[in-house]
Coordinates of C-alpha atoms and ligand atoms in Angstrom, one line a residue:
X255 CA 0.0 0.1 -0.1
X256 CA 1.5 3.3 -1.1
X257 CA 2.2 5.9 1.7
X258 CA 0.8 8.7 -0.3
X259 CA 1.4 11.5 2.3
X260 CA 5.3 10.5 2.3
X261 CA 5.0 10.4 -1.4
X262 CA 3.7 13.7 -1.8
X263 CA 5.9 15.5 0.8
X264 CA 9.1 13.8 -1.1
X265 CA 8.0 14.7 -4.3
X266 CA 7.0 18.6 -3.5
X267 CA 10.7 18.7 -1.8
X268 CA 12.0 17.2 -5.2
X269 CA 10.0 19.4 -7.8
X270 CA 9.3 22.6 -5.6
X271 CA 6.1 24.7 -6.0
X272 CA 6.2 25.3 -9.9
X273 CA 6.7 21.6 -10.5
X274 CA 3.9 20.0 -8.2
X275 CA 0.4 21.0 -7.8
X276 CA -2.7 19.6 -6.2
X277 CA -4.7 22.5 -7.0
X278 CA -8.0 21.2 -8.8
X279 CA -8.3 24.3 -11.0
X280 CA -4.7 24.0 -12.3
X281 CA -5.2 20.3 -13.0
X282 CA -8.7 20.3 -14.4
X283 CA -8.0 21.3 -18.0
X284 CA -5.5 18.4 -18.3
X285 CA -7.7 15.6 -17.0
X286 CA -9.9 15.6 -20.1
X287 CA -8.7 14.2 -23.4
X288 CA -8.9 16.3 -26.7
X289 CA -12.1 14.5 -28.0
X290 CA -13.7 15.1 -24.8
X291 CA -14.3 11.3 -24.3
X292 CA -12.4 10.7 -21.1
X293 CA -12.3 12.5 -17.8
X294 CA -10.1 11.2 -15.0
X295 CA -8.6 12.1 -11.8
X296 CA -5.0 12.7 -10.5
X297 CA -3.6 12.8 -7.1
X298 CA -1.2 15.6 -8.4
X299 CA 0.1 17.2 -11.5
X300 CA 3.9 16.9 -11.7
X301 CA 5.9 19.2 -14.2
X302 CA 9.4 18.6 -13.8
X303 CA 12.0 20.9 -15.3
X304 CA 14.6 18.2 -16.3
X305 CA 15.4 14.6 -17.2
X306 CA 17.2 14.3 -13.8
X307 CA 13.8 15.5 -12.3
X308 CA 11.8 13.1 -14.2
X309 CA 14.1 10.3 -13.2
X310 CA 14.1 11.1 -9.6
X311 CA 10.3 11.4 -9.6
X312 CA 10.0 8.1 -11.1
X313 CA 12.2 6.5 -8.4
X314 CA 10.0 8.0 -6.0
X315 CA 6.9 6.4 -7.7
X316 CA 8.5 3.1 -7.9
X317 CA 9.5 3.4 -4.1
X318 CA 5.8 4.0 -3.1
X319 CA 4.3 2.2 -5.8
X320 CA 2.5 5.2 -7.4
X321 CA 1.4 4.9 -11.0
X322 CA 2.5 7.6 -13.4
X323 CA 0.6 8.9 -16.7
X324 CA 2.8 10.9 -19.0
X325 CA 1.2 13.8 -20.7
X326 CA 2.6 16.0 -23.7
X327 CA 0.3 18.3 -25.4
X328 CA -2.9 16.2 -24.6
X329 CA -3.6 16.3 -28.3
X330 CA -4.0 12.5 -28.5
X331 CA -6.9 10.8 -30.1
X332 CA -7.1 7.7 -28.1
X333 CA -7.3 8.7 -24.4
X334 CA -3.8 7.6 -23.8
X335 CA -2.7 10.8 -21.6
X336 CA -5.9 10.8 -19.4
X337 CA -5.6 9.2 -16.0
X338 CA -8.4 6.8 -14.8
X339 CA -11.1 7.9 -12.5
X340 CA -9.3 6.4 -9.2
X341 CA -7.2 9.6 -8.6
X342 CA -4.3 7.2 -7.6
X343 CA -1.9 8.3 -10.3
X344 CA 0.4 11.2 -10.8
X345 CA -0.2 13.1 -14.2
X346 CA 3.3 13.9 -15.2
X347 CA 3.2 16.9 -17.7
X348 CA 6.5 17.2 -19.9
X349 CA 5.4 20.8 -21.0
X350 CA 8.1 22.6 -18.9
X351 CA 10.9 20.5 -20.7
X352 CA 10.7 22.6 -23.9
X353 CA 13.9 23.4 -24.9
X354 CA 15.7 22.9 -28.3
X355 CA 19.1 21.9 -26.8
X356 CA 21.0 21.3 -30.1
X357 CA 20.5 22.3 -33.8
X358 CA 23.2 21.0 -36.0
X359 CA 22.5 22.5 -39.4
X360 CA 25.6 20.8 -41.1
X361 CA 24.7 17.4 -39.7
X362 CA 21.0 17.9 -40.2
X363 CA 20.0 17.1 -36.7
X364 CA 17.9 18.6 -33.8
X365 CA 18.0 17.5 -30.2
X366 CA 14.6 18.5 -28.5
X367 CA 13.4 18.0 -25.0
X368 CA 10.1 16.2 -24.8
X369 CA 7.8 19.2 -24.2
X370 CA 9.0 21.0 -27.5
X371 CA 5.9 21.8 -29.4
X372 CA 5.9 20.5 -33.2
X373 CA 5.3 24.1 -34.4
X374 CA 8.2 25.4 -32.4
X375 CA 10.2 22.8 -33.9
X376 CA 8.9 23.7 -37.5
X377 CA 9.9 27.4 -36.9
X378 CA 13.3 26.6 -35.4
X379 CA 14.3 24.3 -38.4
X380 CA 13.0 26.8 -40.9
X381 CA 15.2 29.7 -39.2
X382 CA 18.1 27.5 -40.4
X383 CA 17.1 27.0 -43.9
X384 CA 15.8 23.2 -43.1
X385 CA 12.6 21.5 -42.3
X386 CA 11.4 18.7 -40.0
X387 CA 9.3 16.6 -42.3
X388 CA 6.2 15.5 -40.3
X389 CA 3.4 17.5 -39.9
X390 CA -0.3 17.2 -38.6
X391 CA -3.4 19.3 -37.5
X392 CA -2.6 19.1 -33.7
X393 CA 1.0 20.8 -34.6
X394 CA 0.3 23.8 -32.4
X395 CA -0.1 21.7 -29.3
X396 CA 1.4 18.2 -30.1
X397 CA 4.9 17.6 -28.3
X398 CA 8.0 15.8 -29.3
X399 CA 7.4 13.3 -26.6
X400 CA 3.9 12.6 -27.5
X401 CA 4.7 12.3 -31.3
X402 CA 7.4 9.8 -30.3
X403 CA 5.4 7.8 -27.8
X404 CA 2.5 7.6 -30.3
X405 CA 4.7 7.3 -33.4
X406 CA 2.5 9.8 -35.0
X407 CA 2.1 10.0 -38.8
X408 CA 0.2 13.1 -40.5
X409 CA 0.2 14.2 -44.0
X410 CA 3.9 13.6 -45.2
X411 CA 4.2 9.8 -44.3
X412 CA 3.8 9.0 -48.0
X413 CA 7.2 10.5 -48.6
X414 CA 9.1 10.8 -45.5
X415 CA 7.7 7.9 -43.2
X416 CA 6.0 8.3 -39.8
X417 CA 7.9 9.6 -36.4
X418 CA 9.5 6.3 -36.3
X419 CA 11.5 7.4 -39.3
X420 CA 12.5 10.8 -38.0
X421 CA 14.1 9.5 -34.6
X422 CA 18.0 9.3 -34.8
X423 CA 18.3 8.9 -31.1
X424 CA 16.3 8.9 -27.7
X425 CA 16.5 9.6 -24.0
X426 CA 13.8 8.2 -21.7
X427 CA 13.2 7.2 -18.1
X428 CA 12.4 4.0 -17.3
X429 CA 10.1 2.5 -14.7
X430 CA 13.0 2.0 -12.2
X431 CA 14.0 5.5 -12.7
X432 CA 17.3 4.6 -14.9
X433 CA 18.1 6.4 -17.9
X434 CA 18.0 5.0 -21.4
X435 CA 20.2 7.5 -23.5
X436 CA 21.1 7.2 -27.2
X437 CA 20.8 10.9 -28.0
X438 CA 24.0 10.6 -29.8
X439 CA 22.8 9.4 -33.3
X440 CA 24.9 6.5 -35.1
X441 CA 24.3 5.9 -38.7
X442 CA 25.2 2.4 -38.2
X443 CA 24.8 0.4 -35.0
X444 CA 24.4 -3.5 -34.7
X445 CA 24.6 -4.1 -31.0
X446 CA 21.6 -6.2 -31.0
X447 CA 18.1 -4.9 -30.5
X448 CA 17.2 -1.3 -31.5
X449 CA 15.7 -0.3 -28.3
X450 CA 14.8 3.0 -29.0
X451 CA 12.1 1.5 -31.5
X452 CA 10.6 -0.5 -28.8
X453 CA 10.0 2.6 -26.9
X454 CA 8.6 4.6 -30.0
X455 CA 5.0 3.8 -30.3
X456 CA 4.5 2.5 -26.7
X457 CA 2.4 5.1 -25.4
X458 CA 4.3 6.0 -22.2
X459 CA 3.9 2.2 -21.0
X460 CA 7.4 1.3 -21.3
X461 CA 9.3 4.7 -20.5
X462 CA 9.0 8.6 -20.4
X463 CA 10.5 10.1 -23.4
X464 CA 12.6 13.0 -22.0
X465 CA 14.3 14.1 -25.2
X466 CA 14.9 13.0 -28.8
X467 CA 17.3 13.6 -31.8
X468 CA 15.6 14.2 -34.9
X469 CA 16.5 14.3 -38.6
X470 CA 16.1 17.4 -40.5
X471 CA 16.0 18.0 -44.4
X472 CA 16.7 20.8 -46.6
X473 CA 13.9 23.4 -46.7
X474 CA 11.4 23.2 -49.4
X475 CA 12.4 25.8 -52.0
X476 CA 9.2 25.5 -54.1
X477 CA 5.6 23.7 -53.9
X478 CA 2.7 23.2 -56.0
X479 CA -0.4 22.5 -54.2
X480 CA -3.3 21.3 -56.2
X481 CA -6.9 21.1 -55.2
X482 CA -8.8 18.3 -57.3
X483 CA -12.4 17.5 -57.7
X484 CA -13.2 13.8 -58.5
X485 CA -16.1 11.7 -59.1
X486 CA -15.2 8.7 -56.9
X487 CA -12.6 7.2 -54.2
X488 CA -11.5 4.8 -56.8
X489 CA -10.6 7.7 -59.5
X490 CA -8.6 9.2 -56.4
X491 CA -6.6 6.0 -56.1
X492 CA -5.9 6.0 -60.0
X493 CA -4.8 9.8 -59.7
X494 CA -2.5 8.8 -57.0
X495 CA -0.7 6.1 -59.1
X496 CA -0.5 8.5 -61.9
X497 CA 1.0 11.2 -59.5
X498 CA 3.4 8.7 -58.1
X499 CA 4.7 7.5 -61.5
X500 CA 5.0 11.1 -62.7
X501 CA 6.2 12.9 -59.8
X502 CA 8.2 10.1 -58.1
X503 CA 9.8 11.6 -54.9
X504 CA 8.8 15.1 -55.2
X505 CA 5.1 13.8 -54.4
X506 CA 5.0 15.3 -50.8
X507 CA 1.3 14.5 -50.0
X508 CA -1.7 13.0 -51.3
X509 CA -5.0 13.4 -49.2
X510 CA -8.6 12.6 -49.8
X511 CA -11.9 13.9 -48.3
X512 CA -15.4 13.3 -49.2
X513 CA -17.9 16.2 -50.1
X514 CA -19.4 15.9 -46.4
X515 CA -16.0 16.6 -44.9
X516 CA -15.6 19.6 -47.2
X517 CA -18.9 20.9 -46.5
X518 CA -18.1 20.5 -42.7
X519 CA -15.3 22.6 -42.7
X520 CA -16.8 25.3 -44.9
X521 CA -19.7 25.4 -42.4
X522 CA -17.6 25.6 -39.1
X523 CA -14.2 27.2 -39.9
X524 CA -14.7 30.9 -40.4
X525 CA -13.1 32.6 -43.6
X526 CA -13.0 29.2 -45.4
X527 CA -14.3 28.9 -49.0
X528 CA -14.4 26.2 -51.6
X529 CA -11.6 26.6 -54.2
X530 CA -13.9 25.1 -56.9
X531 CA -17.1 26.3 -58.5
X532 CA -19.2 23.1 -58.0
X533 CA -19.3 20.3 -55.7
X534 CA -17.7 16.8 -56.2
X535 CA -18.2 13.7 -54.6
X536 CA -14.5 13.5 -53.6
X537 CA -11.6 15.7 -53.4
X538 CA -7.7 15.3 -53.5
X539 CA -5.2 17.5 -52.1
X540 CA -2.0 16.9 -53.6
X541 CA 1.3 18.6 -52.9
X542 CA 4.5 18.6 -54.9
X543 CA 7.5 19.9 -53.1
X544 CA 11.2 20.1 -54.1
X545 CA 14.5 21.5 -52.8
X546 CA 16.5 23.7 -54.8
X547 CA 17.9 21.6 -57.5
X548 CA 14.4 20.4 -58.6
X549 CA 12.2 23.3 -57.7
X550 CA 12.2 24.9 -61.4
X551 CA 10.6 21.5 -62.8
X552 CA 7.6 21.6 -60.2
X553 CA 5.0 23.8 -62.3
X554 CA 5.4 21.7 -65.3
X555 CA 5.0 18.5 -63.2
X556 CA 1.7 19.8 -61.8
X557 CA 0.4 21.0 -65.3
X558 CA 1.2 17.5 -66.8
X559 CA -0.5 15.6 -63.8
X560 CA -3.6 17.7 -64.1
X561 CA -3.6 17.3 -68.1
X562 CA -3.2 13.5 -67.8
X563 CA -5.9 13.2 -65.0
X564 CA -8.2 15.1 -67.1
X565 CA -7.6 13.1 -70.4
X566 CA -7.9 9.9 -68.2
X567 CA -11.4 11.0 -67.2
X568 CA -10.4 10.9 -63.6
X569 CA -10.3 14.7 -62.8
X570 CA -13.7 16.5 -62.9
X571 CA -12.3 20.0 -62.1
X572 CA -8.9 21.2 -60.5
X573 CA -7.0 24.3 -59.6
X574 CA -3.5 25.0 -58.4
X575 CA -2.8 27.3 -55.5
X576 CA -1.4 30.5 -57.1
X577 CA 0.8 31.5 -54.0
X578 CA 1.8 30.5 -50.5
X579 CA -1.3 32.0 -48.9
X580 CA -3.6 30.0 -51.3
X581 CA -1.7 26.9 -50.6
X582 CA -2.1 27.2 -46.8
X583 CA -5.8 27.8 -47.5
X584 CA -6.0 24.6 -49.3
X585 CA -4.2 23.0 -46.3
X586 CA -6.4 24.5 -44.0
X587 CA -9.6 22.8 -45.8
X588 CA -7.9 19.4 -45.0
X589 CA -6.4 20.2 -41.5
X590 CA -9.6 21.3 -40.2
X591 CA -11.8 18.3 -40.8
X592 CA -11.2 16.6 -37.4
X593 CA -12.4 19.9 -35.4
X594 CA -15.3 20.6 -37.7
X595 CA -16.7 16.9 -38.0
X596 CA -16.4 17.2 -34.1
X597 CA -18.6 20.0 -34.0
X598 CA -21.3 18.5 -36.0
X599 CA -22.2 16.0 -33.2
X600 CA -21.4 12.4 -31.9
X601 CA -19.3 10.2 -34.1
X602 CA -17.5 7.0 -33.8
X603 CA -13.9 7.8 -35.2
X604 CA -11.8 5.0 -36.3
X605 CA -8.1 5.4 -37.4
X606 CA -7.8 2.2 -39.9
X607 CA -5.4 1.2 -42.5
X608 CA -5.6 -1.8 -45.1
X609 CA -2.9 -2.5 -47.7
X610 CA -2.5 0.5 -49.7
X611 CA -3.7 -0.9 -52.9
X612 CA -7.1 -1.8 -51.3
X613 CA -8.2 1.3 -49.5
X614 CA -10.2 2.7 -52.3
X615 CA -12.2 -0.5 -52.7
X616 CA -12.4 -0.8 -48.8
X617 CA -14.0 2.6 -48.6
X618 CA -16.5 1.8 -51.5
X619 CA -17.4 -1.4 -49.7
X620 CA -17.4 -0.1 -46.1
X621 CA -19.5 3.1 -46.3
X622 CA -22.8 1.6 -47.9
X623 CA -22.3 -1.4 -45.6
X624 CA -22.0 0.6 -42.5
X625 CA -24.8 3.0 -43.1
X626 CA -27.1 0.1 -44.1
X627 CA -26.2 -2.0 -41.0
X628 CA -26.8 1.3 -38.8
X629 CA -29.6 3.1 -40.2
X630 CA -29.4 7.1 -39.8
X631 CA -25.7 7.0 -39.7
X632 CA -23.6 8.8 -41.9
X633 CA -20.0 7.2 -42.7
X634 CA -17.0 9.2 -43.8
X635 CA -13.5 8.5 -44.8
X636 CA -10.8 11.0 -45.2
X637 CA -7.1 11.3 -44.9
X638 CA -4.1 9.7 -46.2
X639 CA -4.9 7.4 -49.0
X640 CA -1.4 7.2 -50.2
X641 CA -0.6 5.4 -47.0
X642 CA -3.6 3.1 -47.1
X643 CA -4.8 5.1 -44.0
X644 CA -8.3 6.9 -43.5
X645 CA -9.9 8.3 -40.5
X646 CA -13.2 6.5 -40.8
X647 CA -16.0 8.3 -38.7
X648 CA -19.4 7.1 -38.2
X649 CA -21.6 10.1 -37.4
X650 CA -24.6 9.3 -35.2
X651 CA -28.2 9.7 -36.3
X652 CA -29.6 13.3 -35.8
X653 CA -30.5 14.1 -32.3
X654 CA -28.7 11.1 -30.7
X655 CA -27.6 11.8 -27.2
X656 CA -23.9 11.3 -27.2
X657 CA -23.1 9.4 -23.9
X658 CA -25.9 6.9 -24.4
X659 CA -25.3 6.5 -28.5
X660 CA -21.5 5.9 -27.8
X661 CA -22.2 3.4 -25.2
X662 CA -24.7 1.5 -27.2
X663 CA -24.8 1.8 -30.8
X664 CA -21.6 3.4 -31.0
X665 CA -19.7 0.5 -29.4
X666 CA -21.3 -1.9 -31.9
X667 CA -20.4 0.2 -34.9
X668 CA -16.7 0.2 -33.8
X669 CA -16.6 -3.5 -33.3
X670 CA -18.4 -3.9 -36.8
X671 CA -15.7 -1.6 -38.3
X672 CA -12.8 -3.2 -36.6
X673 CA -14.0 -6.6 -37.7
X674 CA -14.4 -5.4 -41.3
X675 CA -10.9 -4.0 -41.2
X676 CA -9.3 -7.1 -39.8
X677 CA -11.1 -9.2 -42.6
X678 CA -9.4 -7.1 -45.2
X679 CA -6.0 -7.5 -43.5
X680 CA -5.8 -4.1 -41.7
X681 CA -5.1 -2.5 -38.7
X682 CA -7.5 -0.7 -35.9
X683 CA -4.7 1.8 -35.5
X684 CA -2.7 3.3 -38.2
X685 CA -1.2 6.3 -36.4
X686 CA -3.5 7.5 -33.2
X687 CA -2.3 4.6 -31.0
X688 CA -4.5 2.4 -28.9
X689 CA -4.7 4.3 -25.5
X690 CA -7.6 3.3 -23.6
X691 CA -9.9 3.7 -26.6
X692 CA -8.9 0.6 -28.4
X693 CA -7.3 -1.6 -25.8
X694 CA -10.1 -3.9 -25.3
X695 CA -10.2 -4.3 -29.2
X696 CA -6.6 -4.9 -29.4
X697 CA -6.9 -7.9 -27.2
X698 CA -9.9 -9.2 -29.1
X699 CA -8.4 -8.8 -32.6
X700 CA -4.7 -8.8 -32.5
X701 CA -2.6 -11.5 -33.1
X702 CA -1.8 -13.8 -29.7
X703 CA 1.6 -14.2 -30.7
X704 CA 2.2 -10.5 -30.9
X705 CA 0.3 -9.6 -27.8
X706 CA 2.2 -12.3 -25.9
X707 CA 5.7 -10.5 -26.9
X708 CA 4.2 -7.1 -26.1
X709 CA 3.4 -8.4 -22.5
X710 CA 6.7 -10.1 -22.2
X711 CA 8.4 -6.6 -23.1
X712 CA 6.0 -4.8 -20.6
X713 CA 6.6 -7.3 -17.9
X714 CA 10.4 -7.0 -18.5
X715 CA 10.4 -3.4 -18.2
X716 CA 7.4 -2.4 -15.9
X717 CA 6.6 -5.3 -13.7
X718 CA 4.7 -3.5 -11.4
X719 CA 2.6 -1.8 -14.2
X720 CA 3.3 1.6 -12.8
X721 CA 3.7 3.4 -16.4
X722 CA 0.5 4.7 -17.8
X723 CA -1.7 1.8 -16.5
X724 CA -4.7 0.6 -18.6
X725 CA -3.3 2.1 -21.6
X726 CA -2.4 0.1 -24.7
X727 CA -2.0 -3.2 -23.1
X728 CA -5.1 -3.6 -20.8
X729 CA -4.7 -4.9 -17.4
X730 CA -7.8 -6.9 -16.5
X731 CA -6.6 -10.3 -14.9
X732 CA -8.3 -12.5 -17.4
X733 CA -6.8 -11.4 -20.6
X734 CA -3.5 -10.9 -18.8
X735 CA -3.3 -14.4 -17.6
X736 CA -5.0 -15.9 -21.0
X737 CA -2.2 -14.3 -23.0
X738 CA 1.0 -14.0 -20.9
X739 CA 1.0 -16.4 -17.9
X740 CA 4.3 -14.9 -16.9
X741 CA 3.0 -11.4 -16.5
X742 CA 3.1 -10.7 -12.6
X743 CA 2.5 -7.0 -11.8
X744 CA 0.2 -4.5 -10.8
Ligands
FAD160 C1 -6.5 18.7 -35.1 C2 -5.6 17.1 -34.8 C3 -5.1 16.5 -35.8 C4 -4.4 15.3 -35.6 N1 -4.0 14.9 -36.6 C5 -3.1 13.8 -36.5 C6 -2.5 13.0 -37.7 O1 -2.9 13.3 -38.6 N2 -1.6 12.1 -37.3 C7 -1.4 11.5 -36.3 O2 -0.7 10.6 -36.0 N3 -1.9 12.4 -35.0 C8 -2.7 13.2 -35.3 N4 -3.3 14.0 -34.1 C9 -3.2 13.2 -32.8 C10 -2.0 13.9 -32.0 O3 -1.7 15.1 -32.3 C11 -0.8 12.8 -32.1 O4 -1.4 11.8 -31.3 C12 0.3 13.5 -31.1 O5 1.3 12.4 -31.2 C13 0.0 13.4 -29.3 O6 1.0 14.2 -29.0 P1 0.9 15.1 -27.6 O7 2.0 15.7 -27.2 O8 -0.2 15.9 -27.8 O9 0.6 13.7 -26.6 P2 -0.3 13.5 -25.7 O10 -1.8 13.4 -26.3 O11 -0.4 14.3 -24.3 O12 -0.1 11.9 -25.2 C14 -0.3 10.9 -26.3 C15 0.3 9.7 -25.9 O13 1.5 9.6 -25.7 C16 2.0 9.5 -24.4 N5 3.0 10.6 -24.0 C17 3.0 11.9 -24.2 N6 4.1 12.5 -23.7 C18 5.1 11.3 -23.5 C19 6.4 11.3 -23.0 N7 7.2 12.2 -23.0 N8 6.8 10.1 -22.7 C20 6.1 8.9 -23.0 N9 4.7 9.1 -23.2 C21 4.2 10.3 -23.4 C22 0.8 9.9 -23.3 O14 0.8 9.0 -22.4 C23 -0.3 9.2 -24.3 O15 -0.4 8.0 -24.2 C24 -4.0 15.1 -34.4 C25 -4.6 15.7 -33.4 C26 -5.4 16.9 -33.5 C27 -5.8 17.5 -32.2

């Protein structure tokens, strides 16, 4: 049994008044997730200023058996950074650790503390004529620690890969307070397992990320951003193949959205307007981007793509952004979809992927099937067609009461969608992680061999289950003993 008084007193001595609070008002806004689906309680909010303080706090938690829930920008989509309702955990905010400690323009590397916000990193890289090649709608609040812990994706994975591909080195505090440190990157290193890759995507269940060294690329010298109206998602898939053949590695992004999402953004985001005169069933947002040597070729490439797309009967209408302001406006129409759809009302969101070549067919199959099975709902799919990954939202029938609908029909809808995705050889989490939202579904649908391996790693690194309990790998005794009899801890 934890001696809470002794723990809190030692934590207060360690972190000081700026680093530890129990004030309910100061804690309140961090106890609910971005989607507003989960609200938890915490015994305290800890905001350490350094990796050394995180390590010392973790040692205290280990000594007193206190669970710890790491949190970055709280922009995660799976409730992973929200503690449970018991109030027995410490909520650990990394937001105070927000220094960019090294930016080596020559080596094209940057080392950031975990609390650096993605937009801040973009700005710092840009000031050096460089760029960090990962972005997403939550860039104003998502932190490096959160992005690493969820192996975030976003709109540039098509060309540059997810967060996993950007991390050159990592620093993390483990459950016993020891510090894993590979911040100095090695291009080649074959001393066994790549342990940083085990920590990436572990959602705070194996260690607390305190810093990362990330790769940078030369700044984009020019880009062409195209907004294209299409008759179907199948046409979008054909156009993607065409763009890939024509543009090769300057194809930076290829995003799709249905008319419903476009209307949602136009209705809910002030100042937005449709780039095309008429409505189309589907839209593609295509970006071609190049550094200096290839910049001059971009306008011709964009024109060639549009001409070929029209000739092949794939494109119904299209326009190219005439300047950076308009390019940003096109991107706003894509990046504001999640927030706009949220404003419409209750919906079950699914972050799914199937093999890239099958995604268009999957959407054409799944949307009518879902709406038929759950009358009154509207199913929409938008996002990263080029990665075989769409955000598949099923919007509640008008007038539904959110909590009741999510609990009853919503749950059935998610099981239905996840079953369908599994049948198609896909995944229930392409980029948002499992968190608490999909922990049960992971146990229900994942390959038992993979689950057993994950439990074995969890058992080895966090035998008492202190790191982000209930997330990713659920703790119910039944599933634990069924899957990994060796797992011993709470
Ligand atoms: C409008 C919008 C659009 C988005 N679009 C995308 C998208 O396209 N692609 C995508 O992948 N995501 C997207 N996201 C989701 C979100 O931005 C990412 O999941 C992001 O990686 C979360 O970062 P965060 O700092 O907010 O983490 P949090 O939400 O605070 O935490 C997320 C998870 O990481 C853990 N964690 C956080 N920091 C640490 C740390 N230092 N050490 C260990 N564990 C930690 C938490 O415990 C939790 O499990 C979007 C979010 C918004 C709001």
